[in-house]
Amino acid sequence: MRRRLSRNSFRKGLDAAARGEFLEALAYFEASVHLARRQEEAAVPMKYFSYYGWCLAMSSDRLQEALTVCEAAVRAEFYNPELRLNLGRVYLRAGDRGLAFGTFIAGLRLNPDHPQLQTEIRRLGIRRPQVMRFLARSHPVNRLLGRWRRGLRKIAARPGNRARLTAG
């Protein structure tokens, strides 16, 4: 009975998170963890903790706690790409794009066809290399040349300009 209650609470949490209602989802995920803990015959599924951590990060400023929960879930089930998705999302919320990207890639190695991981990778985008590679990306010369290069690409992308640029 409690197992079914914890699963129902988890499903309701997934629905709320899909709608972007992270505080509501957090309450459902917390309830699913508590209900699963009260059931003595099985351990709490790690995905319950992972989604709890993700919603905790999205609904509050308790990022360190969210990271701890999600990292523990990934350590326990390192083979689960869904847990890596949530950990990557928490890294993004914490402002660490590099760790998020690496976590998403690690998840894709486990399941290359995972649609949400693919979406997150696309959303992050791929940066072009700096114009002057021997200078830091943040160097003023690289920033200026990068803006100039981006402007040229916008001009080239306009209809009719491509033919003129390649003909001359």
PDB file of N, CA, C and O in Angstrom, residues 86-155:
ATOM      1  N   ASN A  86      19.509  15.101 -13.815  1.00  0.00           N
ATOM      2  CA  ASN A  86      19.134  15.977 -12.702  1.00  0.00           C
ATOM      3  C   ASN A  86      20.347  16.643 -12.067  1.00  0.00           C
ATOM      4  O   ASN A  86      20.299  17.829 -11.734  1.00  0.00           O
ATOM      5  N   LEU A  87      21.440  15.900 -11.920  1.00  0.00           N
ATOM      6  CA  LEU A  87      22.660  16.493 -11.362  1.00  0.00           C
ATOM      7  C   LEU A  87      23.177  17.598 -12.273  1.00  0.00           C
ATOM      8  O   LEU A  87      23.562  18.674 -11.798  1.00  0.00           O
ATOM      9  N   GLY A  88      23.170  17.367 -13.571  1.00  0.00           N
ATOM     10  CA  GLY A  88      23.589  18.404 -14.516  1.00  0.00           C
ATOM     11  C   GLY A  88      22.722  19.642 -14.429  1.00  0.00           C
ATOM     12  O   GLY A  88      23.212  20.774 -14.498  1.00  0.00           O
ATOM     13  N   ARG A  89      21.430  19.454 -14.258  1.00  0.00           N
ATOM     14  CA  ARG A  89      20.521  20.596 -14.106  1.00  0.00           C
ATOM     15  C   ARG A  89      20.826  21.391 -12.841  1.00  0.00           C
ATOM     16  O   ARG A  89      20.742  22.620 -12.839  1.00  0.00           O
ATOM     17  N   VAL A  90      21.184  20.686 -11.774  1.00  0.00           N
ATOM     18  CA  VAL A  90      21.545  21.385 -10.529  1.00  0.00           C
ATOM     19  C   VAL A  90      22.851  22.146 -10.716  1.00  0.00           C
ATOM     20  O   VAL A  90      22.990  23.286 -10.257  1.00  0.00           O
ATOM     21  N   TYR A  91      23.820  21.545 -11.418  1.00  0.00           N
ATOM     22  CA  TYR A  91      25.060  22.263 -11.715  1.00  0.00           C
ATOM     23  C   TYR A  91      24.771  23.531 -12.520  1.00  0.00           C
ATOM     24  O   TYR A  91      25.368  24.580 -12.270  1.00  0.00           O
ATOM     25  N   LEU A  92      23.861  23.435 -13.479  1.00  0.00           N
ATOM     26  CA  LEU A  92      23.488  24.627 -14.253  1.00  0.00           C
ATOM     27  C   LEU A  92      22.890  25.692 -13.352  1.00  0.00           C
ATOM     28  O   LEU A  92      23.211  26.874 -13.477  1.00  0.00           O
ATOM     29  N   ARG A  93      22.018  25.282 -12.465  1.00  0.00           N
ATOM     30  CA  ARG A  93      21.379  26.236 -11.534  1.00  0.00           C
ATOM     31  C   ARG A  93      22.427  26.883 -10.645  1.00  0.00           C
ATOM     32  O   ARG A  93      22.313  28.058 -10.291  1.00  0.00           O
ATOM     33  N   ALA A  94      23.472  26.135 -10.316  1.00  0.00           N
ATOM     34  CA  ALA A  94      24.556  26.659  -9.483  1.00  0.00           C
ATOM     35  C   ALA A  94      25.526  27.516 -10.292  1.00  0.00           C
ATOM     36  O   ALA A  94      26.427  28.123  -9.735  1.00  0.00           O
ATOM     37  N   GLY A  95      25.353  27.552 -11.612  1.00  0.00           N
ATOM     38  CA  GLY A  95      26.184  28.402 -12.458  1.00  0.00           C
ATOM     39  C   GLY A  95      27.442  27.740 -12.987  1.00  0.00           C
ATOM     40  O   GLY A  95      28.316  28.410 -13.523  1.00  0.00           O
ATOM     41  N   ASP A  96      27.542  26.427 -12.874  1.00  0.00           N
ATOM     42  CA  ASP A  96      28.741  25.727 -13.341  1.00  0.00           C
ATOM     43  C   ASP A  96      28.430  24.989 -14.646  1.00  0.00           C
ATOM     44  O   ASP A  96      28.088  23.802 -14.660  1.00  0.00           O
ATOM     45  N   ARG A  97      28.530  25.695 -15.758  1.00  0.00           N
ATOM     46  CA  ARG A  97      28.207  25.131 -17.073  1.00  0.00           C
ATOM     47  C   ARG A  97      29.154  23.991 -17.454  1.00  0.00           C
ATOM     48  O   ARG A  97      28.751  23.032 -18.092  1.00  0.00           O
ATOM     49  N   GLY A  98      30.419  24.102 -17.058  1.00  0.00           N
ATOM     50  CA  GLY A  98      31.390  23.069 -17.399  1.00  0.00           C
ATOM     51  C   GLY A  98      31.061  21.731 -16.764  1.00  0.00           C
ATOM     52  O   GLY A  98      31.077  20.692 -17.438  1.00  0.00           O
ATOM     53  N   LEU A  99      30.771  21.735 -15.468  1.00  0.00           N
ATOM     54  CA  LEU A  99      30.406  20.489 -14.792  1.00  0.00           C
ATOM     55  C   LEU A  99      29.078  19.961 -15.323  1.00  0.00           C
ATOM     56  O   LEU A  99      28.900  18.747 -15.466  1.00  0.00           O
ATOM     57  N   ALA A 100      28.154  20.861 -15.622  1.00  0.00           N
ATOM     58  CA  ALA A 100      26.862  20.438 -16.169  1.00  0.00           C
ATOM     59  C   ALA A 100      27.076  19.738 -17.508  1.00  0.00           C
ATOM     60  O   ALA A 100      26.523  18.655 -17.748  1.00  0.00           O
ATOM     61  N   PHE A 101      27.867  20.349 -18.366  1.00  0.00           N
ATOM     62  CA  PHE A 101      28.134  19.763 -19.685  1.00  0.00           C
ATOM     63  C   PHE A 101      28.759  18.382 -19.545  1.00  0.00           C
ATOM     64  O   PHE A 101      28.337  17.422 -20.191  1.00  0.00           O
ATOM     65  N   GLY A 102      29.775  18.258 -18.693  1.00  0.00           N
ATOM     66  CA  GLY A 102      30.429  16.967 -18.482  1.00  0.00           C
ATOM     67  C   GLY A 102      29.477  15.914 -17.934  1.00  0.00           C
ATOM     68  O   GLY A 102      29.543  14.741 -18.319  1.00  0.00           O
ATOM     69  N   THR A 103      28.584  16.330 -17.072  1.00  0.00           N
ATOM     70  CA  THR A 103      27.605  15.405 -16.498  1.00  0.00           C
ATOM     71  C   THR A 103      26.602  14.948 -17.550  1.00  0.00           C
ATOM     72  O   THR A 103      26.243  13.771 -17.615  1.00  0.00           O
ATOM     73  N   PHE A 104      26.156  15.881 -18.397  1.00  0.00           N
ATOM     74  CA  PHE A 104      25.239  15.511 -19.481  1.00  0.00           C
ATOM     75  C   PHE A 104      25.922  14.553 -20.466  1.00  0.00           C
ATOM     76  O   PHE A 104      25.315  13.581 -20.909  1.00  0.00           O
ATOM     77  N   ILE A 105      27.180  14.823 -20.786  1.00  0.00           N
ATOM     78  CA  ILE A 105      27.921  13.942 -21.692  1.00  0.00           C
ATOM     79  C   ILE A 105      28.067  12.550 -21.077  1.00  0.00           C
ATOM     80  O   ILE A 105      27.903  11.531 -21.758  1.00  0.00           O
ATOM     81  N   ALA A 106      28.360  12.491 -19.775  1.00  0.00           N
ATOM     82  CA  ALA A 106      28.475  11.191 -19.103  1.00  0.00           C
ATOM     83  C   ALA A 106      27.148  10.437 -19.160  1.00  0.00           C
ATOM     84  O   ALA A 106      27.124   9.217 -19.331  1.00  0.00           O
ATOM     85  N   GLY A 107      26.046  11.158 -19.033  1.00  0.00           N
ATOM     86  CA  GLY A 107      24.734  10.525 -19.160  1.00  0.00           C
ATOM     87  C   GLY A 107      24.477  10.017 -20.562  1.00  0.00           C
ATOM     88  O   GLY A 107      23.908   8.936 -20.749  1.00  0.00           O
ATOM     89  N   LEU A 108      24.912  10.790 -21.560  1.00  0.00           N
ATOM     90  CA  LEU A 108      24.737  10.356 -22.948  1.00  0.00           C
ATOM     91  C   LEU A 108      25.604   9.141 -23.278  1.00  0.00           C
ATOM     92  O   LEU A 108      25.252   8.353 -24.152  1.00  0.00           O
ATOM     93  N   ARG A 109      26.726   9.002 -22.614  1.00  0.00           N
ATOM     94  CA  ARG A 109      27.546   7.802 -22.818  1.00  0.00           C
ATOM     95  C   ARG A 109      26.802   6.556 -22.340  1.00  0.00           C
ATOM     96  O   ARG A 109      26.960   5.479 -22.895  1.00  0.00           O
ATOM     97  N   LEU A 110      25.994   6.731 -21.286  1.00  0.00           N
ATOM     98  CA  LEU A 110      25.216   5.607 -20.774  1.00  0.00           C
ATOM     99  C   LEU A 110      24.023   5.299 -21.664  1.00  0.00           C
ATOM    100  O   LEU A 110      23.642   4.145 -21.830  1.00  0.00           O
ATOM    101  N   ASN A 111      23.397   6.360 -22.204  1.00  0.00           N
ATOM    102  CA  ASN A 111      22.239   6.189 -23.084  1.00  0.00           C
ATOM    103  C   ASN A 111      22.275   7.282 -24.154  1.00  0.00           C
ATOM    104  O   ASN A 111      21.764   8.379 -23.940  1.00  0.00           O
ATOM    105  N   PRO A 112      22.875   7.004 -25.308  1.00  0.00           N
ATOM    106  CA  PRO A 112      23.010   8.025 -26.351  1.00  0.00           C
ATOM    107  C   PRO A 112      21.686   8.547 -26.905  1.00  0.00           C
ATOM    108  O   PRO A 112      21.643   9.611 -27.507  1.00  0.00           O
ATOM    109  N   ASP A 113      20.603   7.814 -26.701  1.00  0.00           N
ATOM    110  CA  ASP A 113      19.309   8.216 -27.244  1.00  0.00           C
ATOM    111  C   ASP A 113      18.420   8.924 -26.219  1.00  0.00           C
ATOM    112  O   ASP A 113      17.230   9.114 -26.482  1.00  0.00           O
ATOM    113  N   HIS A 114      18.956   9.300 -25.067  1.00  0.00           N
ATOM    114  CA  HIS A 114      18.151   9.936 -24.021  1.00  0.00           C
ATOM    115  C   HIS A 114      17.723  11.324 -24.499  1.00  0.00           C
ATOM    116  O   HIS A 114      18.555  12.224 -24.647  1.00  0.00           O
ATOM    117  N   PRO A 115      16.430  11.553 -24.746  1.00  0.00           N
ATOM    118  CA  PRO A 115      15.988  12.810 -25.354  1.00  0.00           C
ATOM    119  C   PRO A 115      16.209  14.042 -24.474  1.00  0.00           C
ATOM    120  O   PRO A 115      16.573  15.106 -24.983  1.00  0.00           O
ATOM    121  N   GLN A 116      16.018  13.908 -23.172  1.00  0.00           N
ATOM    122  CA  GLN A 116      16.188  15.078 -22.303  1.00  0.00           C
ATOM    123  C   GLN A 116      17.658  15.480 -22.187  1.00  0.00           C
ATOM    124  O   GLN A 116      17.969  16.665 -22.129  1.00  0.00           O
ATOM    125  N   LEU A 117      18.550  14.507 -22.157  1.00  0.00           N
ATOM    126  CA  LEU A 117      19.978  14.826 -22.136  1.00  0.00           C
ATOM    127  C   LEU A 117      20.389  15.513 -23.433  1.00  0.00           C
ATOM    128  O   LEU A 117      21.147  16.488 -23.423  1.00  0.00           O
ATOM    129  N   GLN A 118      19.884  15.016 -24.549  1.00  0.00           N
ATOM    130  CA  GLN A 118      20.183  15.652 -25.836  1.00  0.00           C
ATOM    131  C   GLN A 118      19.664  17.089 -25.871  1.00  0.00           C
ATOM    132  O   GLN A 118      20.349  17.993 -26.366  1.00  0.00           O
ATOM    133  N   THR A 119      18.481  17.310 -25.324  1.00  0.00           N
ATOM    134  CA  THR A 119      17.908  18.659 -25.280  1.00  0.00           C
ATOM    135  C   THR A 119      18.765  19.588 -24.434  1.00  0.00           C
ATOM    136  O   THR A 119      19.013  20.738 -24.824  1.00  0.00           O
ATOM    137  N   GLU A 120      19.219  19.110 -23.290  1.00  0.00           N
ATOM    138  CA  GLU A 120      20.050  19.949 -22.414  1.00  0.00           C
ATOM    139  C   GLU A 120      21.380  20.296 -23.082  1.00  0.00           C
ATOM    140  O   GLU A 120      21.852  21.422 -22.965  1.00  0.00           O
ATOM    141  N   ILE A 121      21.975  19.345 -23.791  1.00  0.00           N
ATOM    142  CA  ILE A 121      23.227  19.607 -24.506  1.00  0.00           C
ATOM    143  C   ILE A 121      23.001  20.673 -25.574  1.00  0.00           C
ATOM    144  O   ILE A 121      23.780  21.613 -25.716  1.00  0.00           O
ATOM    145  N   ARG A 122      21.917  20.523 -26.337  1.00  0.00           N
ATOM    146  CA  ARG A 122      21.602  21.527 -27.373  1.00  0.00           C
ATOM    147  C   ARG A 122      21.346  22.893 -26.753  1.00  0.00           C
ATOM    148  O   ARG A 122      21.736  23.915 -27.298  1.00  0.00           O
ATOM    149  N   ARG A 123      20.674  22.907 -25.622  1.00  0.00           N
ATOM    150  CA  ARG A 123      20.358  24.167 -24.952  1.00  0.00           C
ATOM    151  C   ARG A 123      21.630  24.879 -24.482  1.00  0.00           C
ATOM    152  O   ARG A 123      21.712  26.105 -24.513  1.00  0.00           O
ATOM    153  N   LEU A 124      22.612  24.099 -24.054  1.00  0.00           N
ATOM    154  CA  LEU A 124      23.881  24.697 -23.633  1.00  0.00           C
ATOM    155  C   LEU A 124      24.617  25.324 -24.817  1.00  0.00           C
ATOM    156  O   LEU A 124      25.263  26.351 -24.675  1.00  0.00           O
ATOM    157  N   GLY A 125      24.517  24.688 -25.965  1.00  0.00           N
ATOM    158  CA  GLY A 125      25.195  25.203 -27.150  1.00  0.00           C
ATOM    159  C   GLY A 125      26.679  24.902 -27.119  1.00  0.00           C
ATOM    160  O   GLY A 125      27.247  24.503 -26.113  1.00  0.00           O
ATOM    161  N   ILE A 126      27.285  25.105 -28.271  1.00  0.00           N
ATOM    162  CA  ILE A 126      28.727  24.882 -28.401  1.00  0.00           C
ATOM    163  C   ILE A 126      29.369  26.214 -28.739  1.00  0.00           C
ATOM    164  O   ILE A 126      28.975  26.883 -29.697  1.00  0.00           O
ATOM    165  N   ARG A 127      30.328  26.600 -27.960  1.00  0.00           N
ATOM    166  CA  ARG A 127      31.022  27.866 -28.197  1.00  0.00           C
ATOM    167  C   ARG A 127      32.076  27.676 -29.274  1.00  0.00           C
ATOM    168  O   ARG A 127      32.736  26.652 -29.350  1.00  0.00           O
ATOM    169  N   ARG A 128      32.211  28.692 -30.073  1.00  0.00           N
ATOM    170  CA  ARG A 128      33.280  28.684 -31.072  1.00  0.00           C
ATOM    171  C   ARG A 128      34.595  28.955 -30.350  1.00  0.00           C
ATOM    172  O   ARG A 128      34.630  29.624 -29.326  1.00  0.00           O
ATOM    173  N   PRO A 129      35.691  28.459 -30.910  1.00  0.00           N
ATOM    174  CA  PRO A 129      36.981  28.760 -30.273  1.00  0.00           C
ATOM    175  C   PRO A 129      37.288  30.252 -30.366  1.00  0.00           C
ATOM    176  O   PRO A 129      36.820  30.940 -31.284  1.00  0.00           O
ATOM    177  N   GLN A 130      38.049  30.738 -29.416  1.00  0.00           N
ATOM    178  CA  GLN A 130      38.416  32.156 -29.446  1.00  0.00           C
ATOM    179  C   GLN A 130      39.228  32.451 -30.706  1.00  0.00           C
ATOM    180  O   GLN A 130      39.897  31.578 -31.242  1.00  0.00           O
ATOM    181  N   VAL A 131      39.160  33.679 -31.171  1.00  0.00           N
ATOM    182  CA  VAL A 131      39.820  34.065 -32.418  1.00  0.00           C
ATOM    183  C   VAL A 131      41.336  33.943 -32.262  1.00  0.00           C
ATOM    184  O   VAL A 131      42.009  33.347 -33.097  1.00  0.00           O
ATOM    185  N   MET A 132      41.877  34.498 -31.218  1.00  0.00           N
ATOM    186  CA  MET A 132      43.315  34.423 -30.937  1.00  0.00           C
ATOM    187  C   MET A 132      43.505  33.386 -29.824  1.00  0.00           C
ATOM    188  O   MET A 132      43.346  33.706 -28.650  1.00  0.00           O
ATOM    189  N   ARG A 133      43.828  32.170 -30.198  1.00  0.00           N
ATOM    190  CA  ARG A 133      43.860  31.078 -29.229  1.00  0.00           C
ATOM    191  C   ARG A 133      44.946  31.222 -28.171  1.00  0.00           C
ATOM    192  O   ARG A 133      44.853  30.624 -27.111  1.00  0.00           O
ATOM    193  N   PHE A 134      45.950  31.997 -28.443  1.00  0.00           N
ATOM    194  CA  PHE A 134      47.016  32.162 -27.450  1.00  0.00           C
ATOM    195  C   PHE A 134      46.644  33.192 -26.388  1.00  0.00           C
ATOM    196  O   PHE A 134      47.343  33.341 -25.396  1.00  0.00           O
ATOM    197  N   LEU A 135      45.503  33.888 -26.582  1.00  0.00           N
ATOM    198  CA  LEU A 135      44.991  34.819 -25.579  1.00  0.00           C
ATOM    199  C   LEU A 135      43.795  34.195 -24.871  1.00  0.00           C
ATOM    200  O   LEU A 135      43.100  33.350 -25.437  1.00  0.00           O
ATOM    201  N   ALA A 136      43.550  34.621 -23.661  1.00  0.00           N
ATOM    202  CA  ALA A 136      42.390  34.116 -22.915  1.00  0.00           C
ATOM    203  C   ALA A 136      41.101  34.530 -23.610  1.00  0.00           C
ATOM    204  O   ALA A 136      41.042  35.546 -24.300  1.00  0.00           O
ATOM    205  N   ARG A 137      40.063  33.737 -23.426  1.00  0.00           N
ATOM    206  CA  ARG A 137      38.763  34.045 -24.019  1.00  0.00           C
ATOM    207  C   ARG A 137      38.259  35.411 -23.560  1.00  0.00           C
ATOM    208  O   ARG A 137      37.614  36.128 -24.311  1.00  0.00           O
ATOM    209  N   SER A 138      38.568  35.790 -22.324  1.00  0.00           N
ATOM    210  CA  SER A 138      38.079  37.049 -21.773  1.00  0.00           C
ATOM    211  C   SER A 138      38.958  38.256 -22.147  1.00  0.00           C
ATOM    212  O   SER A 138      38.626  39.381 -21.780  1.00  0.00           O
ATOM    213  N   HIS A 139      40.056  38.027 -22.857  1.00  0.00           N
ATOM    214  CA  HIS A 139      40.941  39.126 -23.241  1.00  0.00           C
ATOM    215  C   HIS A 139      40.179  40.097 -24.156  1.00  0.00           C
ATOM    216  O   HIS A 139      39.422  39.678 -25.036  1.00  0.00           O
ATOM    217  N   PRO A 140      40.364  41.420 -23.969  1.00  0.00           N
ATOM    218  CA  PRO A 140      39.619  42.403 -24.769  1.00  0.00           C
ATOM    219  C   PRO A 140      39.783  42.238 -26.284  1.00  0.00           C
ATOM    220  O   PRO A 140      38.828  42.453 -27.036  1.00  0.00           O
ATOM    221  N   VAL A 141      40.964  41.838 -26.734  1.00  0.00           N
ATOM    222  CA  VAL A 141      41.175  41.650 -28.173  1.00  0.00           C
ATOM    223  C   VAL A 141      40.302  40.497 -28.678  1.00  0.00           C
ATOM    224  O   VAL A 141      39.647  40.608 -29.727  1.00  0.00           O
ATOM    225  N   ASN A 142      40.268  39.394 -27.935  1.00  0.00           N
ATOM    226  CA  ASN A 142      39.429  38.265 -28.334  1.00  0.00           C
ATOM    227  C   ASN A 142      37.958  38.635 -28.310  1.00  0.00           C
ATOM    228  O   ASN A 142      37.192  38.225 -29.177  1.00  0.00           O
ATOM    229  N   ARG A 143      37.557  39.402 -27.331  1.00  0.00           N
ATOM    230  CA  ARG A 143      36.153  39.801 -27.249  1.00  0.00           C
ATOM    231  C   ARG A 143      35.771  40.682 -28.438  1.00  0.00           C
ATOM    232  O   ARG A 143      34.719  40.497 -29.051  1.00  0.00           O
ATOM    233  N   LEU A 144      36.633  41.626 -28.780  1.00  0.00           N
ATOM    234  CA  LEU A 144      36.362  42.524 -29.900  1.00  0.00           C
ATOM    235  C   LEU A 144      36.331  41.755 -31.224  1.00  0.00           C
ATOM    236  O   LEU A 144      35.407  41.913 -32.026  1.00  0.00           O
ATOM    237  N   LEU A 145      37.328  40.908 -31.446  1.00  0.00           N
ATOM    238  CA  LEU A 145      37.371  40.132 -32.684  1.00  0.00           C
ATOM    239  C   LEU A 145      36.205  39.134 -32.770  1.00  0.00           C
ATOM    240  O   LEU A 145      35.679  38.875 -33.853  1.00  0.00           O
ATOM    241  N   GLY A 146      35.811  38.594 -31.638  1.00  0.00           N
ATOM    242  CA  GLY A 146      34.672  37.678 -31.622  1.00  0.00           C
ATOM    243  C   GLY A 146      33.380  38.379 -32.005  1.00  0.00           C
ATOM    244  O   GLY A 146      32.568  37.854 -32.760  1.00  0.00           O
ATOM    245  N   ARG A 147      33.189  39.587 -31.491  1.00  0.00           N
ATOM    246  CA  ARG A 147      31.998  40.372 -31.891  1.00  0.00           C
ATOM    247  C   ARG A 147      32.033  40.688 -33.382  1.00  0.00           C
ATOM    248  O   ARG A 147      31.014  40.628 -34.063  1.00  0.00           O
ATOM    249  N   TRP A 148      33.194  41.028 -33.875  1.00  0.00           N
ATOM    250  CA  TRP A 148      33.343  41.352 -35.292  1.00  0.00           C
ATOM    251  C   TRP A 148      33.013  40.118 -36.145  1.00  0.00           C
ATOM    252  O   TRP A 148      32.281  40.197 -37.119  1.00  0.00           O
ATOM    253  N   ARG A 149      33.554  38.943 -35.731  1.00  0.00           N
ATOM    254  CA  ARG A 149      33.294  37.702 -36.458  1.00  0.00           C
ATOM    255  C   ARG A 149      31.807  37.364 -36.437  1.00  0.00           C
ATOM    256  O   ARG A 149      31.230  36.961 -37.455  1.00  0.00           O
ATOM    257  N   ARG A 150      31.162  37.548 -35.300  1.00  0.00           N
ATOM    258  CA  ARG A 150      29.731  37.267 -35.188  1.00  0.00           C
ATOM    259  C   ARG A 150      28.932  38.201 -36.094  1.00  0.00           C
ATOM    260  O   ARG A 150      27.981  37.786 -36.746  1.00  0.00           O
ATOM    261  N   GLY A 151      29.344  39.456 -36.174  1.00  0.00           N
ATOM    262  CA  GLY A 151      28.673  40.404 -37.059  1.00  0.00           C
ATOM    263  C   GLY A 151      28.798  40.014 -38.514  1.00  0.00           C
ATOM    264  O   GLY A 151      27.847  40.130 -39.288  1.00  0.00           O
ATOM    265  N   LEU A 152      29.980  39.564 -38.916  1.00  0.00           N
ATOM    266  CA  LEU A 152      30.174  39.110 -40.300  1.00  0.00           C
ATOM    267  C   LEU A 152      29.291  37.910 -40.626  1.00  0.00           C
ATOM    268  O   LEU A 152      28.736  37.806 -41.724  1.00  0.00           O
ATOM    269  N   ARG A 153      29.136  37.012 -39.678  1.00  0.00           N
ATOM    270  CA  ARG A 153      28.292  35.831 -39.919  1.00  0.00           C
ATOM    271  C   ARG A 153      26.832  36.222 -40.057  1.00  0.00           C
ATOM    272  O   ARG A 153      26.113  35.637 -40.853  1.00  0.00           O
ATOM    273  N   LYS A 154      26.393  37.211 -39.278  1.00  0.00           N
ATOM    274  CA  LYS A 154      25.008  37.672 -39.397  1.00  0.00           C
ATOM    275  C   LYS A 154      24.770  38.311 -40.759  1.00  0.00           C
ATOM    276  O   LYS A 154      23.744  38.087 -41.388  1.00  0.00           O
ATOM    277  N   ILE A 155      25.752  39.077 -41.227  1.00  0.00           N
ATOM    278  CA  ILE A 155      25.620  39.705 -42.545  1.00  0.00           C
ATOM    279  C   ILE A 155      25.586  38.634 -43.627  1.00  0.00           C
ATOM    280  O   ILE A 155      24.769  38.682 -44.550  1.00  0.00           O
TER     281      ILE A 155
END
